[in-house]
Short mmCIF file of C-alpha atoms in Angstrom, two decimals:
data_model
loop_
_atom_site.label_atom_id
_atom_site.label_comp_id
_atom_site.label_asym_id
_atom_site.label_seq_id
_atom_site.Cartn_x
_atom_site.Cartn_y
_atom_site.Cartn_z
CA UNK A 271 0.00 0.00 0.00
CA UNK A 272 1.45 3.34 -1.03
CA UNK A 273 2.05 6.00 1.61
CA UNK A 274 2.78 9.71 1.40
CA UNK A 275 4.38 9.81 4.86
CA UNK A 276 8.03 10.85 4.36
CA UNK A 277 8.97 10.70 8.06
CA UNK A 278 7.14 9.05 10.92
CA UNK A 279 4.96 11.41 12.92
CA UNK A 280 6.59 10.22 16.13
CA UNK A 281 10.00 11.31 14.81
CA UNK A 282 8.66 14.72 13.84
CA UNK A 283 7.11 15.12 17.27
CA UNK A 284 10.37 14.14 18.98
CA UNK A 285 12.38 16.60 16.88
CA UNK A 286 10.01 19.49 17.46
CA UNK A 287 9.66 18.82 21.18
CA UNK A 288 13.44 18.68 21.72
CA UNK A 289 14.16 21.72 19.56
CA UNK A 290 11.54 23.75 21.42
CA UNK A 291 12.90 22.55 24.76
CA UNK A 292 16.46 23.39 23.71
CA UNK A 293 15.37 26.85 22.58
CA UNK A 294 13.68 27.44 25.92
CA UNK A 295 16.83 26.32 27.76
CA UNK A 296 19.00 28.58 25.56
CA UNK A 297 16.69 31.50 26.31
CA UNK A 298 16.96 30.81 30.06
CA UNK A 299 20.74 30.43 29.76
CA UNK A 300 21.11 33.77 27.98
CA UNK A 301 18.82 35.41 30.50
CA UNK A 302 21.13 34.12 33.24
CA UNK A 303 24.17 35.37 31.31
CA UNK A 304 22.56 38.81 31.02
CA UNK A 305 21.96 38.80 34.78
CA UNK A 306 25.56 37.71 35.39
CA UNK A 307 26.86 40.54 33.19
CA UNK A 308 24.69 43.06 35.06
CA UNK A 309 26.09 41.79 38.37
CA UNK A 310 29.69 42.17 37.13
CA UNK A 311 29.02 45.61 35.64
CA UNK A 312 27.62 46.80 38.98
CA UNK A 313 30.79 45.94 40.90
CA UNK A 314 33.82 45.74 38.60
CA UNK A 315 32.76 47.14 35.24
CA UNK A 316 32.96 50.64 33.87
CA UNK A 317 34.29 52.32 37.00
CA UNK A 318 37.90 52.64 35.90
CA UNK A 319 39.25 53.81 32.53
CA UNK A 320 39.84 51.30 29.76
CA UNK A 321 38.20 48.48 31.68
CA UNK A 322 36.49 45.47 30.11
CA UNK A 323 35.97 43.58 33.33
CA UNK A 324 32.23 43.11 32.80
CA UNK A 325 32.86 40.77 29.86
CA UNK A 326 31.95 37.11 30.33
CA UNK A 327 34.57 35.57 28.07
CA UNK A 328 37.78 36.59 26.38
CA UNK A 329 37.05 35.21 22.91
CA UNK A 330 34.17 33.59 21.08
CA UNK A 331 32.93 30.54 22.90
CA UNK A 332 32.88 27.16 21.21
CA UNK A 333 29.84 24.90 21.15
CA UNK A 334 32.11 21.86 20.71
CA UNK A 335 33.12 21.79 24.37
CA UNK A 336 30.70 23.81 26.45
CA UNK A 337 32.00 22.54 29.83
CA UNK A 338 35.49 23.77 28.89
CA UNK A 339 34.05 27.06 27.61
CA UNK A 340 32.26 27.46 30.94
CA UNK A 341 35.49 26.81 32.85
CA UNK A 342 37.45 29.29 30.72
CA UNK A 343 34.73 31.90 31.17
CA UNK A 344 34.89 31.55 34.95
CA UNK A 345 38.69 31.81 34.91
CA UNK A 346 38.45 34.93 32.73
CA UNK A 347 35.98 36.58 35.09
CA UNK A 348 38.18 35.71 38.07
CA UNK A 349 41.26 37.25 36.43
CA UNK A 350 39.38 40.43 35.61
CA UNK A 351 38.06 40.67 39.16
CA UNK A 352 41.60 40.40 40.55
CA UNK A 353 42.76 43.07 38.09
CA UNK A 354 39.98 45.36 39.20
CA UNK A 355 40.79 44.90 42.89
CA UNK A 356 44.47 45.64 42.21
CA UNK A 357 43.59 48.75 40.20
CA UNK A 358 41.02 49.90 42.76
CA UNK A 359 43.43 49.81 45.69
CA UNK A 360 46.11 51.71 43.74
CA UNK A 361 48.67 48.95 44.15
CA UNK A 362 50.14 49.48 40.67
CA UNK A 363 51.42 52.90 41.72
CA UNK A 364 53.95 51.17 43.98
CA UNK A 365 55.12 48.64 41.41
CA UNK A 366 57.88 48.99 38.86
CA UNK A 367 56.98 48.13 35.29
CA UNK A 368 58.85 44.84 35.67
CA UNK A 369 56.85 43.89 38.76
CA UNK A 370 53.59 44.85 37.06
CA UNK A 371 54.40 42.54 34.18
CA UNK A 372 55.29 39.79 36.63
CA UNK A 373 51.99 40.31 38.44
CA UNK A 374 49.88 40.18 35.30
CA UNK A 375 51.76 37.17 34.00
CA UNK A 376 50.78 35.35 37.19
CA UNK A 377 47.18 36.41 36.61
CA UNK A 378 47.19 35.19 33.00
CA UNK A 379 48.53 31.84 34.16
CA UNK A 380 45.77 31.63 36.83
CA UNK A 381 48.36 31.51 39.61
CA UNK A 382 46.33 33.72 41.95
CA UNK A 383 44.20 32.03 44.62
CA UNK A 384 40.41 31.65 44.24
CA UNK A 385 38.51 34.90 44.62
CA UNK A 386 37.23 34.84 48.18
CA UNK A 387 37.13 37.68 50.75
CA UNK A 388 39.82 35.99 52.87
CA UNK A 389 42.11 35.41 49.89
CA UNK A 390 41.68 38.98 48.61
CA UNK A 391 42.34 40.54 52.01
CA UNK A 392 45.34 38.32 52.77
CA UNK A 393 46.86 38.97 49.33
CA UNK A 394 46.44 42.74 49.67
CA UNK A 395 47.77 42.59 53.24
CA UNK A 396 50.88 40.88 51.90
CA UNK A 397 51.41 43.67 49.39
CA UNK A 398 50.63 46.32 52.02
CA UNK A 399 53.41 44.95 54.22
CA UNK A 400 55.86 45.58 51.38
CA UNK A 401 54.68 49.07 50.40
CA UNK A 402 57.83 50.84 51.58
CA UNK A 403 60.17 48.52 49.67
CA UNK A 404 57.92 48.55 46.60
CA UNK A 405 57.87 52.37 46.61
CA UNK A 406 61.65 52.43 46.87
CA UNK A 407 61.91 50.08 43.87
CA UNK A 408 59.55 52.25 41.84
CA UNK A 409 61.41 55.42 42.85
CA UNK A 410 64.71 53.83 41.83
CA UNK A 411 63.22 52.96 38.44
CA UNK A 412 62.22 56.61 37.94
CA UNK A 413 65.59 57.82 39.22
CA UNK A 414 67.47 55.55 36.82
CA UNK A 415 65.39 56.82 33.92
CA UNK A 416 66.01 60.49 34.74
CA UNK A 417 69.65 59.95 35.72
CA UNK A 418 71.49 59.66 32.39
CA UNK A 419 74.39 57.31 31.84
CA UNK A 420 77.04 59.20 29.89
CA UNK A 421 78.32 56.08 28.16
CA UNK A 422 74.91 54.85 27.07
CA UNK A 423 72.67 57.86 26.55
CA UNK A 424 73.19 60.94 24.45
CA UNK A 425 71.25 62.83 27.12
CA UNK A 426 74.08 61.94 29.48
CA UNK A 427 76.29 64.36 27.62
CA UNK A 428 73.94 67.28 28.22
CA UNK A 429 75.02 69.72 30.94
CA UNK A 430 71.55 69.97 32.43
CA UNK A 431 71.69 66.40 33.68
CA UNK A 432 73.68 65.11 36.66
CA UNK A 433 74.88 61.53 36.73
CA UNK A 434 74.03 60.77 40.34
CA UNK A 435 71.54 63.43 41.26
CA UNK A 436 68.37 64.75 39.67
CA UNK A 437 68.22 68.52 39.45
CA UNK A 438 65.21 70.75 38.97
CA UNK A 439 65.66 70.32 35.22
CA UNK A 440 66.35 67.26 33.13
CA UNK A 441 66.42 66.32 29.47
CA UNK A 442 64.73 63.04 28.57
CA UNK A 443 65.16 61.40 25.18
CA UNK A 444 62.54 59.75 22.98
CA UNK A 445 59.65 61.09 25.09
CA UNK A 446 57.57 62.64 22.29
CA UNK A 447 56.72 61.84 18.69
CA UNK A 448 55.54 64.25 16.01
CA UNK A 449 52.05 63.33 14.84
CA UNK A 450 50.58 63.72 11.38
CA UNK A 451 49.14 67.17 12.17
CA UNK A 452 52.53 68.53 13.13
CA UNK A 453 51.75 68.46 16.85
CA UNK A 454 53.03 66.05 19.47
CA UNK A 455 52.06 62.90 21.27
CA UNK A 456 53.79 60.87 23.94
CA UNK A 457 56.07 58.11 22.75
CA UNK A 458 54.29 54.88 23.54
CA UNK A 459 57.42 53.35 25.07
CA UNK A 460 57.79 56.26 27.51
CA UNK A 461 54.23 56.35 28.80
CA UNK A 462 55.08 53.87 31.55
CA UNK A 463 58.03 56.01 32.69
CA UNK A 464 55.85 59.11 32.91
CA UNK A 465 53.08 57.25 34.67
CA UNK A 466 55.59 56.00 37.25
CA UNK A 467 57.10 59.47 37.63
CA UNK A 468 53.69 60.97 38.40
CA UNK A 469 52.89 58.26 40.91
CA UNK A 470 56.23 58.49 42.69
CA UNK A 471 55.93 62.26 43.05
CA UNK A 472 52.34 61.94 44.23
CA UNK A 473 53.24 59.25 46.79
CA UNK A 474 56.23 61.23 48.05
CA UNK A 475 53.84 64.20 48.30
CA UNK A 476 51.55 62.16 50.56
CA UNK A 477 48.70 62.31 48.04
CA UNK A 478 48.43 58.60 47.30
CA UNK A 479 48.33 57.05 43.84
CA UNK A 480 47.30 59.29 40.96
CA UNK A 481 43.90 58.53 39.48
CA UNK A 482 42.68 58.96 35.92
CA UNK A 483 42.18 61.56 34.48
CA UNK A 484 44.38 63.45 36.92
CA UNK A 485 47.46 61.30 36.36
CA UNK A 486 50.60 62.71 34.77
CA UNK A 487 50.40 60.59 31.60
CA UNK A 488 46.85 61.75 30.85
CA UNK A 489 47.64 65.38 31.69
CA UNK A 490 50.61 65.37 29.31
CA UNK A 491 48.68 63.53 26.61
CA UNK A 492 45.95 66.17 26.65
CA UNK A 493 48.38 69.07 26.90
CA UNK A 494 50.50 67.91 23.97
CA UNK A 495 47.51 67.95 21.62
CA UNK A 496 47.75 71.73 21.39
CA UNK A 497 51.52 72.05 21.87
CA UNK A 498 54.15 72.95 19.30
CA UNK A 499 57.93 72.98 19.41
CA UNK A 500 59.29 75.08 22.26
CA UNK A 501 55.99 75.53 24.10
CA UNK A 502 55.47 74.11 27.57
CA UNK A 503 52.84 71.74 28.87
CA UNK A 504 52.27 72.51 32.54
CA UNK A 505 51.13 69.98 35.15
CA UNK A 506 51.09 70.26 38.96
CA UNK A 507 54.48 68.56 39.33
CA UNK A 508 56.38 69.58 36.23
CA UNK A 509 56.42 71.36 32.90
CA UNK A 510 57.37 69.54 29.71
CA UNK A 511 58.75 71.29 26.63
CA UNK A 512 58.71 69.04 23.54
CA UNK A 513 61.15 69.21 20.65
CA UNK A 514 60.99 67.75 17.18
CA UNK A 515 64.03 65.53 17.78
CA UNK A 516 61.98 63.60 20.34
CA UNK A 517 63.61 65.18 23.38
CA UNK A 518 61.59 66.67 26.20
CA UNK A 519 62.93 69.25 28.63
CA UNK A 520 61.46 68.60 32.06
CA UNK A 521 61.30 71.32 34.70
CA UNK A 522 60.25 70.01 38.10
CA UNK A 523 58.09 72.46 40.02
CA UNK A 524 58.37 70.85 43.45
CA UNK A 525 61.99 70.99 44.59
CA UNK A 526 61.00 69.38 47.89
CA UNK A 527 59.88 66.25 46.05
CA UNK A 528 63.04 66.21 43.93
CA UNK A 529 65.05 66.40 47.17
CA UNK A 530 63.09 63.46 48.60
CA UNK A 531 63.71 61.42 45.46
CA UNK A 532 67.42 62.22 45.56
CA UNK A 533 67.61 61.36 49.25
CA UNK A 534 65.88 58.05 48.61
CA UNK A 535 67.85 57.02 45.53
CA UNK A 536 70.83 59.27 44.82
CA UNK A 537 72.79 59.97 47.97
CA UNK A 538 76.01 60.41 45.97
CA UNK A 539 77.83 57.51 47.62
CA UNK A 540 78.09 55.33 44.51
CA UNK A 541 81.44 55.18 42.69
CA UNK A 542 81.81 58.01 40.21
CA UNK A 543 79.04 60.10 41.76
CA UNK A 544 79.21 63.79 41.07
CA UNK A 545 79.54 66.13 44.01
CA UNK A 546 77.06 68.94 43.76
#
């Protein structure tokens, strides 16, 4: 007997029922993901500049291994939460660039403990106990940048600079680039040095870590947009005069802070130190 039935009704019913059930579960899952994103946004998202901590995953998720995608998503959220806590407490202001890279490498490798109140507080307490030594390290990094080495830096040949002491004026190389409009922008590779300089001065001034947009790097970035050769960009701690050869002449406005930095890092006792 001929039949026009191409697929058994029971099979069609099973397909439709399961597809509809799967769609309902997907809808519930995405509703939960939306709620999760709202929760993250409320506590660690959008409150600091350049943050993406409210994201749920780093890259596109794969349907081939959803349990693994779920695990990676949770690890990603945990890393971002740790980053936010570190940024929020201003810890980076006390760290040299090398130590910051070390810290974030540990985060990327998921070497931090699980995110619990006890773990967060104990980790921050450990850093807090090392604040003085961390500040000294960061200050030394700034001091070494501003203190030219005559055998390695052309700025070391310039009379303004002292080999073992920072004066009220210094010449720093490769600080600015000329942009396509003829104005200036900070050299990308020097942004970290300037950020550290602003933080060290602010910490020595008893003002705590600098916060965006009142940090030195941002202040100089904005000021350079309207600057031209020979004009000064003025910030609370220093003025910067850019030149087309990439040099920047720095004039420090707080001699008391320069004295503190010299006392901390450049006491003139090292071999070859200049006596001033």
